[in-house]
Amino acid sequence: MINTLRLTDETQAARLLQQGKLLAFPTETVFGLGADATNAGAVAAIFEAKGRPDDNPLIVHLADVDDWPMAARDMTSCARVLLSAFAPGPLTVILPKASGISDTCTAGLDSVGIRIPACHFAREILRQAKLPIAAPSANRSGRPSCTTWQAVLEDLDGRIDAVFCQNPDLVGLESTVVDCLGDVPVILRPGAVTLGDIQQHFPTASLSPQIENANAETAVRSPGLRHAHYQPRAEVRLFRDVAELEALVGTATGRTTCCWMMPLNTSWIECQDALEQAGMSRRQQTAGRQWMWCKKFNSLKDYAAGFYEFLRESDRRGADCILVHLVEDQGFAQALRDRQLRSAGAK
Ligand code: TXA
Ligand code: MG
């Protein structure tokens, strides 16, 4: 057990990173678990603390776009265009790896993901550390990512050296990961920088088929996608509309929670009524099933920002089953949908 320090001072945080320690800190997407990417021992400690499979590479965080030579060997024209449009921001570009980055960090790959976060706490820590910082999401491997420092401690207290205790507003979903090794970008993980945003610059840019459908070839390119992700302890079941919700409500057993998003379409306002009609008013105990909690999100932005915390809170309340309204496969919703499918165990 390590005594995990609670910090709010960027200078102290940066010093710990320089000493090879593990620091969890907020970025504009989710909390990251950072360590010096040039220090193989520090990077190995990230894998150990998270219980992360060692074939899943870590992305490297930099204070400024101009710092890219600290992590990458070359800047491709594809990455240059995307960074100038979207950095700092929720974007990770895959580039050829610089020799200074530890092979442990990239899981032996000759490529590296680099990201310039927009969160001012993160940037200040990176600026003062003057190092490329490896940082996966700050959660136990396989669990939903963390959007508060309290959630980070739930997973990692006693396993990491420090956590930066500030809770800025977050996107709530991890960055868009884009393979920029070729002439045309390929999205390996959808995020707040959408396919449409990228197609403004590269009309033929595409989503990796792996995103919704296991595909052996891309599975090798983005090794992390092979492993379980974003999964709470409770079973997640997905529904697309009121009819599917009603069918699930009819079969769900045990302690159940539910979340959904209000679209403009008024038929969705009936969702709450549908629950009640099915005998599922709040906290109501019915045969073999207890309705515990339901959460309505008023916009896609709120849904994305609150989704992981909803899953975590369902676990805290001891839910057996979580009913999740699956969003559509379009724009920013694509990123949330990807996490929802994975939280339900889709590979
Ligand atoms: O928003 C984010 O990206 C957060 C914050 C903390 O920055 N970080 C994050 O890291 O989500 P992580 O490790 O949980 O996810 C990084 C993803 C993994 O799926 C990994 O497999 C992929 O990026 N990845 C990393 N390096 C890669 C590489 N060289 N080639 C292909 N995929 C790579
Ligand atoms: Mg992660």
Short mmCIF file of C-alpha atoms and ligand atoms in Angstrom, two decimals:
data_model
loop_
_atom_site.label_atom_id
_atom_site.label_comp_id
_atom_site.label_asym_id
_atom_site.label_seq_id
_atom_site.Cartn_x
_atom_site.Cartn_y
_atom_site.Cartn_z
CA MET A 1 0.00 0.00 0.00
CA ILE A 2 1.22 3.47 -0.94
CA ASN A 3 0.01 6.55 0.92
CA THR A 4 -1.73 8.37 -1.96
CA LEU A 5 -1.16 12.13 -1.63
CA ARG A 6 -4.03 14.54 -2.32
CA LEU A 7 -2.63 17.58 -4.17
CA THR A 8 -3.88 20.84 -5.62
CA ASP A 9 -0.52 22.41 -6.45
CA GLU A 10 0.72 22.03 -10.04
CA THR A 11 4.38 22.57 -9.09
CA GLN A 12 4.30 19.77 -6.53
CA ALA A 13 2.48 17.56 -9.05
CA ALA A 14 5.09 18.24 -11.77
CA ARG A 15 7.93 17.50 -9.34
CA LEU A 16 6.46 14.09 -8.50
CA LEU A 17 6.33 13.23 -12.21
CA GLN A 18 9.98 14.26 -12.57
CA GLN A 19 10.80 11.88 -9.70
CA GLY A 20 9.23 8.96 -11.61
CA LYS A 21 6.08 8.84 -9.47
CA LEU A 22 2.46 8.12 -10.53
CA LEU A 23 0.07 11.08 -10.54
CA ALA A 24 -3.63 11.03 -11.47
CA PHE A 25 -4.75 14.36 -12.93
CA PRO A 26 -7.75 15.78 -14.78
CA THR A 27 -7.71 16.31 -18.53
CA GLU A 28 -10.67 17.75 -20.48
CA THR A 29 -11.82 14.22 -21.36
CA VAL A 30 -11.39 11.99 -18.28
CA PHE A 31 -8.79 11.69 -15.49
CA GLY A 32 -5.43 10.32 -16.60
CA LEU A 33 -2.84 8.32 -14.63
CA GLY A 34 0.45 9.96 -15.55
CA ALA A 35 4.13 9.04 -15.36
CA ASP A 36 7.35 10.00 -17.17
CA ALA A 37 7.10 8.28 -20.59
CA THR A 38 10.90 8.11 -20.90
CA ASN A 39 11.24 6.17 -17.61
CA ALA A 40 10.54 2.45 -18.17
CA GLY A 41 10.15 1.79 -14.44
CA ALA A 42 7.64 4.59 -13.96
CA VAL A 43 5.67 3.43 -17.00
CA ALA A 44 5.68 -0.18 -15.78
CA ALA A 45 4.21 1.08 -12.50
CA ILE A 46 1.20 2.47 -14.42
CA PHE A 47 0.45 -0.98 -15.87
CA GLU A 48 0.87 -2.49 -12.38
CA ALA A 49 -1.41 0.05 -10.63
CA LYS A 50 -4.18 -0.31 -13.23
CA GLY A 51 -3.82 -4.05 -13.73
CA ARG A 52 -3.51 -3.20 -17.42
CA PRO A 53 -2.52 -5.90 -19.93
CA ASP A 54 1.05 -5.10 -21.03
CA ASP A 55 0.19 -5.37 -24.74
CA ASN A 56 -2.03 -2.26 -24.56
CA PRO A 57 0.07 0.86 -25.35
CA LEU A 58 -0.21 4.15 -23.44
CA ILE A 59 -0.65 7.55 -25.07
CA VAL A 60 1.80 10.38 -24.39
CA HIS A 61 0.71 13.86 -23.24
CA LEU A 62 2.55 17.06 -24.14
CA ALA A 63 2.11 20.69 -23.04
CA ASP A 64 2.26 22.12 -26.58
CA VAL A 65 2.03 20.93 -30.18
CA ASP A 66 5.60 22.18 -30.72
CA ASP A 67 6.81 19.64 -28.16
CA TRP A 68 6.01 16.75 -30.55
CA PRO A 69 9.71 15.82 -31.10
CA MET A 70 9.79 14.76 -27.42
CA ALA A 71 7.57 11.81 -28.35
CA ALA A 72 7.45 11.33 -32.14
CA ARG A 73 10.18 10.67 -34.69
CA ASP A 74 8.33 12.31 -37.58
CA MET A 75 5.37 14.61 -38.01
CA THR A 76 3.15 13.32 -40.82
CA SER A 77 1.23 15.82 -42.93
CA CYS A 78 -2.00 14.18 -41.87
CA ALA A 79 -1.24 14.69 -38.16
CA ARG A 80 -0.02 18.23 -38.75
CA VAL A 81 -3.36 19.24 -40.26
CA LEU A 82 -5.39 17.61 -37.47
CA LEU A 83 -3.24 19.04 -34.67
CA SER A 84 -3.44 22.54 -36.09
CA ALA A 85 -7.23 22.21 -36.26
CA PHE A 86 -7.97 20.40 -32.98
CA ALA A 87 -5.05 20.75 -30.55
CA PRO A 88 -5.03 21.44 -27.70
CA GLY A 89 -8.13 19.27 -27.39
CA PRO A 90 -9.61 15.78 -27.16
CA LEU A 91 -7.53 14.29 -29.97
CA THR A 92 -4.76 11.66 -29.98
CA VAL A 93 -2.71 11.20 -33.16
CA ILE A 94 -0.66 8.06 -33.84
CA LEU A 95 2.79 8.85 -35.20
CA PRO A 96 6.16 7.08 -35.56
CA LYS A 97 7.67 6.75 -32.09
CA ALA A 98 10.76 8.67 -30.94
CA SER A 99 13.52 6.54 -29.43
CA GLY A 100 13.37 8.40 -26.09
CA ILE A 101 9.90 7.06 -25.33
CA SER A 102 10.11 3.81 -23.39
CA ASP A 103 9.17 0.64 -25.30
CA THR A 104 7.10 -0.36 -22.29
CA CYS A 105 4.95 2.72 -22.91
CA THR A 106 4.13 1.75 -26.50
CA ALA A 107 3.92 -1.99 -25.74
CA GLY A 108 6.78 -2.57 -28.16
CA LEU A 109 5.09 -0.79 -31.09
CA ASP A 110 7.10 1.51 -33.34
CA SER A 111 4.28 4.06 -33.18
CA VAL A 112 3.10 6.35 -30.38
CA GLY A 113 -0.11 8.22 -29.63
CA ILE A 114 0.40 11.89 -28.72
CA ARG A 115 -2.15 14.21 -27.20
CA ILE A 116 -2.12 17.86 -26.11
CA PRO A 117 -4.88 18.19 -23.49
CA ALA A 118 -6.82 21.44 -23.24
CA CYS A 119 -7.48 21.29 -19.48
CA HIS A 120 -5.52 24.12 -17.85
CA PHE A 121 -4.52 22.01 -14.81
CA ALA A 122 -3.12 19.32 -17.11
CA ARG A 123 -1.27 21.83 -19.29
CA GLU A 124 0.27 23.58 -16.33
CA ILE A 125 1.49 20.29 -14.84
CA LEU A 126 2.90 19.20 -18.24
CA ARG A 127 4.56 22.57 -18.81
CA GLN A 128 6.29 22.46 -15.45
CA ALA A 129 7.24 18.77 -15.69
CA LYS A 130 8.93 19.43 -19.09
CA LEU A 131 8.55 15.75 -19.89
CA PRO A 132 6.42 13.62 -22.21
CA ILE A 133 3.85 12.09 -19.84
CA ALA A 134 2.32 8.66 -20.49
CA ALA A 135 -1.26 8.68 -19.24
CA PRO A 136 -4.00 6.13 -19.75
CA SER A 137 -7.37 6.75 -18.13
CA ALA A 138 -7.03 6.65 -14.33
CA ASN A 139 -9.21 3.62 -13.56
CA ARG A 140 -8.66 -0.06 -12.79
CA SER A 141 -8.32 -1.81 -16.13
CA GLY A 142 -11.70 -2.80 -17.61
CA ARG A 143 -13.71 -0.41 -15.39
CA PRO A 144 -15.46 2.79 -16.56
CA SER A 145 -13.08 5.78 -16.75
CA CYS A 146 -13.12 8.36 -13.96
CA THR A 147 -14.59 11.84 -14.26
CA THR A 148 -13.90 12.95 -10.67
CA TRP A 149 -10.86 12.61 -8.40
CA GLN A 150 -13.08 10.83 -5.89
CA ALA A 151 -13.81 8.12 -8.47
CA VAL A 152 -10.06 7.82 -9.12
CA LEU A 153 -9.48 7.13 -5.42
CA GLU A 154 -12.25 4.53 -5.43
CA ASP A 155 -10.17 2.52 -7.93
CA LEU A 156 -6.59 3.52 -7.14
CA ASP A 157 -6.22 4.76 -3.54
CA GLY A 158 -3.15 3.10 -2.07
CA ARG A 159 -1.90 2.04 -5.52
CA ILE A 160 -0.64 5.41 -6.87
CA ASP A 161 1.53 8.19 -5.43
CA ALA A 162 -0.81 11.14 -5.81
CA VAL A 163 -4.06 12.49 -7.17
CA PHE A 164 -4.68 16.08 -8.25
CA CYS A 165 -7.89 17.06 -6.45
CA GLN A 166 -9.72 19.39 -8.84
CA ASN A 167 -12.93 18.51 -10.70
CA PRO A 168 -13.22 20.70 -13.81
CA ASP A 169 -16.10 20.17 -16.26
CA LEU A 170 -15.20 17.27 -18.52
CA VAL A 171 -16.28 15.88 -21.88
CA GLY A 172 -16.60 12.59 -20.00
CA LEU A 173 -15.39 10.34 -22.86
CA GLU A 174 -11.79 9.67 -23.86
CA SER A 175 -10.10 11.43 -26.78
CA THR A 176 -10.57 10.56 -30.44
CA VAL A 177 -7.65 8.31 -31.40
CA VAL A 178 -6.60 8.78 -35.03
CA ASP A 179 -4.08 6.71 -36.95
CA CYS A 180 -2.01 9.34 -38.83
CA LEU A 181 0.69 7.02 -40.16
CA GLY A 182 -0.82 6.98 -43.67
CA ASP A 183 -1.98 9.73 -46.02
CA VAL A 184 -5.59 9.62 -44.84
CA PRO A 185 -6.59 9.53 -41.15
CA VAL A 186 -8.37 6.48 -39.74
CA ILE A 187 -10.29 6.83 -36.47
CA LEU A 188 -9.37 4.02 -34.08
CA ARG A 189 -11.53 5.30 -31.21
CA PRO A 190 -14.34 7.87 -31.62
CA GLY A 191 -14.40 10.90 -29.32
CA ALA A 192 -15.43 14.54 -29.13
CA VAL A 193 -13.51 15.33 -32.33
CA THR A 194 -15.95 13.58 -34.65
CA LEU A 195 -15.60 11.83 -38.00
CA GLY A 196 -17.47 14.80 -39.52
CA ASP A 197 -14.96 17.24 -37.97
CA ILE A 198 -12.07 15.25 -39.45
CA GLN A 199 -13.76 14.90 -42.84
CA GLN A 200 -13.81 18.70 -43.10
CA HIS A 201 -10.06 18.34 -43.61
CA PHE A 202 -9.88 14.82 -45.10
CA PRO A 203 -13.13 13.95 -46.92
CA THR A 204 -12.11 10.29 -47.24
CA ALA A 205 -11.25 9.82 -43.55
CA SER A 206 -13.00 6.80 -42.06
CA LEU A 207 -13.82 4.98 -38.85
CA SER A 208 -11.92 1.80 -38.26
CA PRO A 209 -14.27 -1.16 -38.80
CA GLN A 210 -13.09 -2.38 -35.39
CA ILE A 211 -15.16 0.31 -33.70
CA GLU A 212 -18.37 -1.62 -33.98
CA ASN A 213 -17.21 -4.92 -35.30
CA ALA A 214 -14.26 -7.00 -34.19
CA ASN A 215 -11.78 -7.12 -37.04
CA ALA A 216 -8.58 -9.06 -36.69
CA GLU A 217 -6.45 -6.71 -38.74
CA THR A 218 -7.31 -3.48 -36.92
CA ALA A 219 -7.29 -5.33 -33.59
CA VAL A 220 -3.56 -5.65 -34.12
CA ARG A 221 -3.24 -1.94 -34.96
CA SER A 222 -5.00 -0.71 -31.82
CA PRO A 223 -4.28 -3.45 -29.33
CA GLY A 224 -6.33 -1.85 -26.53
CA LEU A 225 -9.55 -2.58 -28.37
CA ARG A 226 -9.10 -6.31 -27.79
CA HIS A 227 -9.62 -6.03 -24.04
CA ALA A 228 -12.74 -5.48 -21.92
CA HIS A 229 -13.48 -1.80 -21.33
CA TYR A 230 -15.78 0.53 -19.44
CA GLN A 231 -17.57 -2.29 -17.63
CA PRO A 232 -19.32 -1.84 -14.29
CA ARG A 233 -19.86 -4.85 -12.01
CA ALA A 234 -23.59 -4.91 -12.83
CA GLU A 235 -24.82 -6.33 -16.13
CA VAL A 236 -25.51 -3.61 -18.73
CA ARG A 237 -28.48 -4.08 -21.08
CA LEU A 238 -29.15 -1.68 -23.93
CA PHE A 239 -32.41 -0.36 -25.39
CA ARG A 240 -33.08 1.98 -28.30
CA ASP A 241 -36.71 3.00 -27.75
CA VAL A 242 -39.64 2.75 -25.39
CA ALA A 243 -40.74 -0.62 -26.82
CA GLU A 244 -37.31 -2.14 -26.16
CA LEU A 245 -37.20 -0.56 -22.71
CA GLU A 246 -40.56 -2.07 -21.83
CA ALA A 247 -39.39 -5.48 -23.01
CA LEU A 248 -36.26 -5.19 -20.83
CA VAL A 249 -38.19 -3.95 -17.85
CA GLY A 250 -40.38 -7.02 -18.20
CA THR A 251 -37.42 -9.40 -18.00
CA ALA A 252 -34.93 -7.51 -15.78
CA THR A 253 -34.40 -9.18 -12.43
CA GLY A 254 -32.64 -8.00 -9.29
CA ARG A 255 -31.78 -4.45 -8.37
CA THR A 256 -32.13 -2.36 -11.50
CA THR A 257 -31.12 1.14 -12.58
CA CYS A 258 -31.85 2.94 -15.85
CA CYS A 259 -30.51 5.97 -17.72
CA TRP A 260 -31.78 7.63 -20.85
CA MET A 261 -31.52 10.81 -22.84
CA MET A 262 -34.32 13.17 -23.74
CA PRO A 263 -34.29 13.83 -27.49
CA LEU A 264 -36.45 16.56 -28.97
CA ASN A 265 -38.84 13.85 -30.09
CA THR A 266 -41.71 14.06 -27.61
CA SER A 267 -42.40 10.35 -27.71
CA TRP A 268 -39.43 10.00 -25.39
CA ILE A 269 -41.12 12.01 -22.71
CA GLU A 270 -43.23 8.88 -22.32
CA CYS A 271 -40.17 7.01 -21.12
CA GLN A 272 -40.76 7.79 -17.46
CA ASP A 273 -44.41 6.85 -17.91
CA ALA A 274 -43.37 3.60 -19.54
CA LEU A 275 -41.34 2.71 -16.46
CA GLU A 276 -44.19 3.52 -14.17
CA GLN A 277 -46.73 1.66 -16.26
CA ALA A 278 -44.51 -1.37 -16.07
CA GLY A 279 -44.68 -1.18 -12.29
CA MET A 280 -41.23 0.29 -11.98
CA SER A 281 -41.76 3.53 -10.13
CA ARG A 282 -38.75 4.61 -8.18
CA ARG A 283 -37.47 2.24 -5.49
CA GLN A 284 -40.53 0.10 -5.97
CA GLN A 285 -40.11 -3.50 -4.97
CA THR A 286 -41.79 -5.98 -7.28
CA ALA A 287 -41.49 -9.73 -7.48
CA GLY A 288 -37.78 -10.53 -7.64
CA ARG A 289 -36.92 -7.06 -8.83
CA GLN A 290 -36.21 -3.78 -7.16
CA TRP A 291 -36.27 -0.54 -9.06
CA MET A 292 -33.47 1.51 -7.56
CA TRP A 293 -32.68 4.58 -9.52
CA CYS A 294 -33.27 6.17 -12.88
CA LYS A 295 -31.44 9.10 -14.38
CA LYS A 296 -32.63 11.27 -17.22
CA PHE A 297 -30.10 13.28 -19.23
CA ASN A 298 -31.36 16.37 -21.01
CA SER A 299 -28.77 16.53 -23.77
CA LEU A 300 -26.16 14.43 -25.50
CA LYS A 301 -23.45 16.57 -23.92
CA ASP A 302 -24.79 15.85 -20.41
CA TYR A 303 -25.26 12.17 -21.21
CA ALA A 304 -21.66 11.81 -22.38
CA ALA A 305 -20.36 13.78 -19.38
CA GLY A 306 -22.40 11.75 -16.88
CA PHE A 307 -22.42 8.25 -18.37
CA TYR A 308 -19.39 6.73 -16.61
CA GLU A 309 -20.40 8.29 -13.31
CA PHE A 310 -23.89 6.81 -13.76
CA LEU A 311 -22.36 3.34 -14.22
CA ARG A 312 -20.14 3.82 -11.18
CA GLU A 313 -23.01 5.11 -9.05
CA SER A 314 -25.12 2.11 -10.08
CA ASP A 315 -22.32 -0.12 -8.74
CA ARG A 316 -22.09 1.89 -5.52
CA ARG A 317 -25.80 1.33 -4.99
CA GLY A 318 -25.33 -2.38 -5.49
CA ALA A 319 -27.25 -2.67 -8.77
CA ASP A 320 -27.44 -6.06 -10.47
CA CYS A 321 -28.70 -4.76 -13.80
CA ILE A 322 -28.28 -1.41 -15.58
CA LEU A 323 -30.63 -0.47 -18.42
CA VAL A 324 -28.95 1.97 -20.81
CA HIS A 325 -30.55 3.96 -23.62
CA LEU A 326 -28.27 3.39 -26.62
CA VAL A 327 -27.72 6.57 -28.62
CA GLU A 328 -27.61 6.75 -32.38
CA ASP A 329 -24.63 6.10 -34.59
CA GLN A 330 -23.96 9.66 -35.70
CA GLY A 331 -21.72 12.64 -34.91
CA PHE A 332 -20.56 12.94 -31.29
CA ALA A 333 -23.15 10.31 -30.31
CA GLN A 334 -20.93 7.76 -32.07
CA ALA A 335 -18.38 8.13 -29.25
CA LEU A 336 -20.93 7.58 -26.51
CA ARG A 337 -22.48 4.69 -28.41
CA ASP A 338 -19.08 3.01 -28.73
CA ARG A 339 -18.60 3.17 -24.91
CA GLN A 340 -22.17 1.99 -24.31
CA LEU A 341 -21.68 -1.06 -26.55
CA ARG A 342 -18.41 -1.90 -24.81
CA SER A 343 -19.89 -1.39 -21.34
CA ALA A 344 -22.41 -4.06 -22.30
CA GLY A 345 -19.56 -6.37 -23.26
CA ALA A 346 -19.64 -5.98 -27.05
CA LYS A 347 -16.28 -6.92 -28.51
O1 TXA B 1 -8.77 11.13 -23.39
C1 TXA B 1 -7.88 10.27 -23.35
O2 TXA B 1 -7.34 9.82 -24.37
C2 TXA B 1 -7.45 9.77 -21.95
C3 TXA B 1 -6.85 10.97 -21.21
C4 TXA B 1 -6.27 10.58 -19.88
O3 TXA B 1 -5.90 11.60 -22.02
N1 TXA B 1 -6.51 8.70 -22.08
C5 TXA B 1 -6.89 7.46 -22.49
O4 TXA B 1 -5.87 6.52 -22.53
O5 TXA B 1 -8.03 7.18 -22.78
P1 TXA B 1 -6.15 4.96 -22.64
O6 TXA B 1 -4.83 4.31 -22.45
O7 TXA B 1 -7.22 4.56 -21.71
O8 TXA B 1 -6.58 4.76 -24.13
C6 TXA B 1 -5.64 4.95 -25.19
C7 TXA B 1 -6.07 4.16 -26.41
C8 TXA B 1 -6.02 2.66 -26.15
O9 TXA B 1 -7.15 2.07 -26.77
C9 TXA B 1 -4.74 2.23 -26.86
O10 TXA B 1 -4.79 0.88 -27.30
C10 TXA B 1 -4.67 3.20 -28.02
O11 TXA B 1 -5.16 4.43 -27.47
N2 TXA B 1 -3.29 3.39 -28.47
C11 TXA B 1 -2.25 3.89 -27.73
N3 TXA B 1 -1.12 3.88 -28.45
C12 TXA B 1 -1.43 3.40 -29.67
C13 TXA B 1 -0.68 3.13 -30.85
N4 TXA B 1 0.62 3.38 -30.93
N5 TXA B 1 -1.34 2.64 -31.91
C14 TXA B 1 -2.67 2.39 -31.85
N6 TXA B 1 -3.44 2.61 -30.76
C15 TXA B 1 -2.83 3.09 -29.68
MG MG B 2 -8.88 3.59 -20.72
#
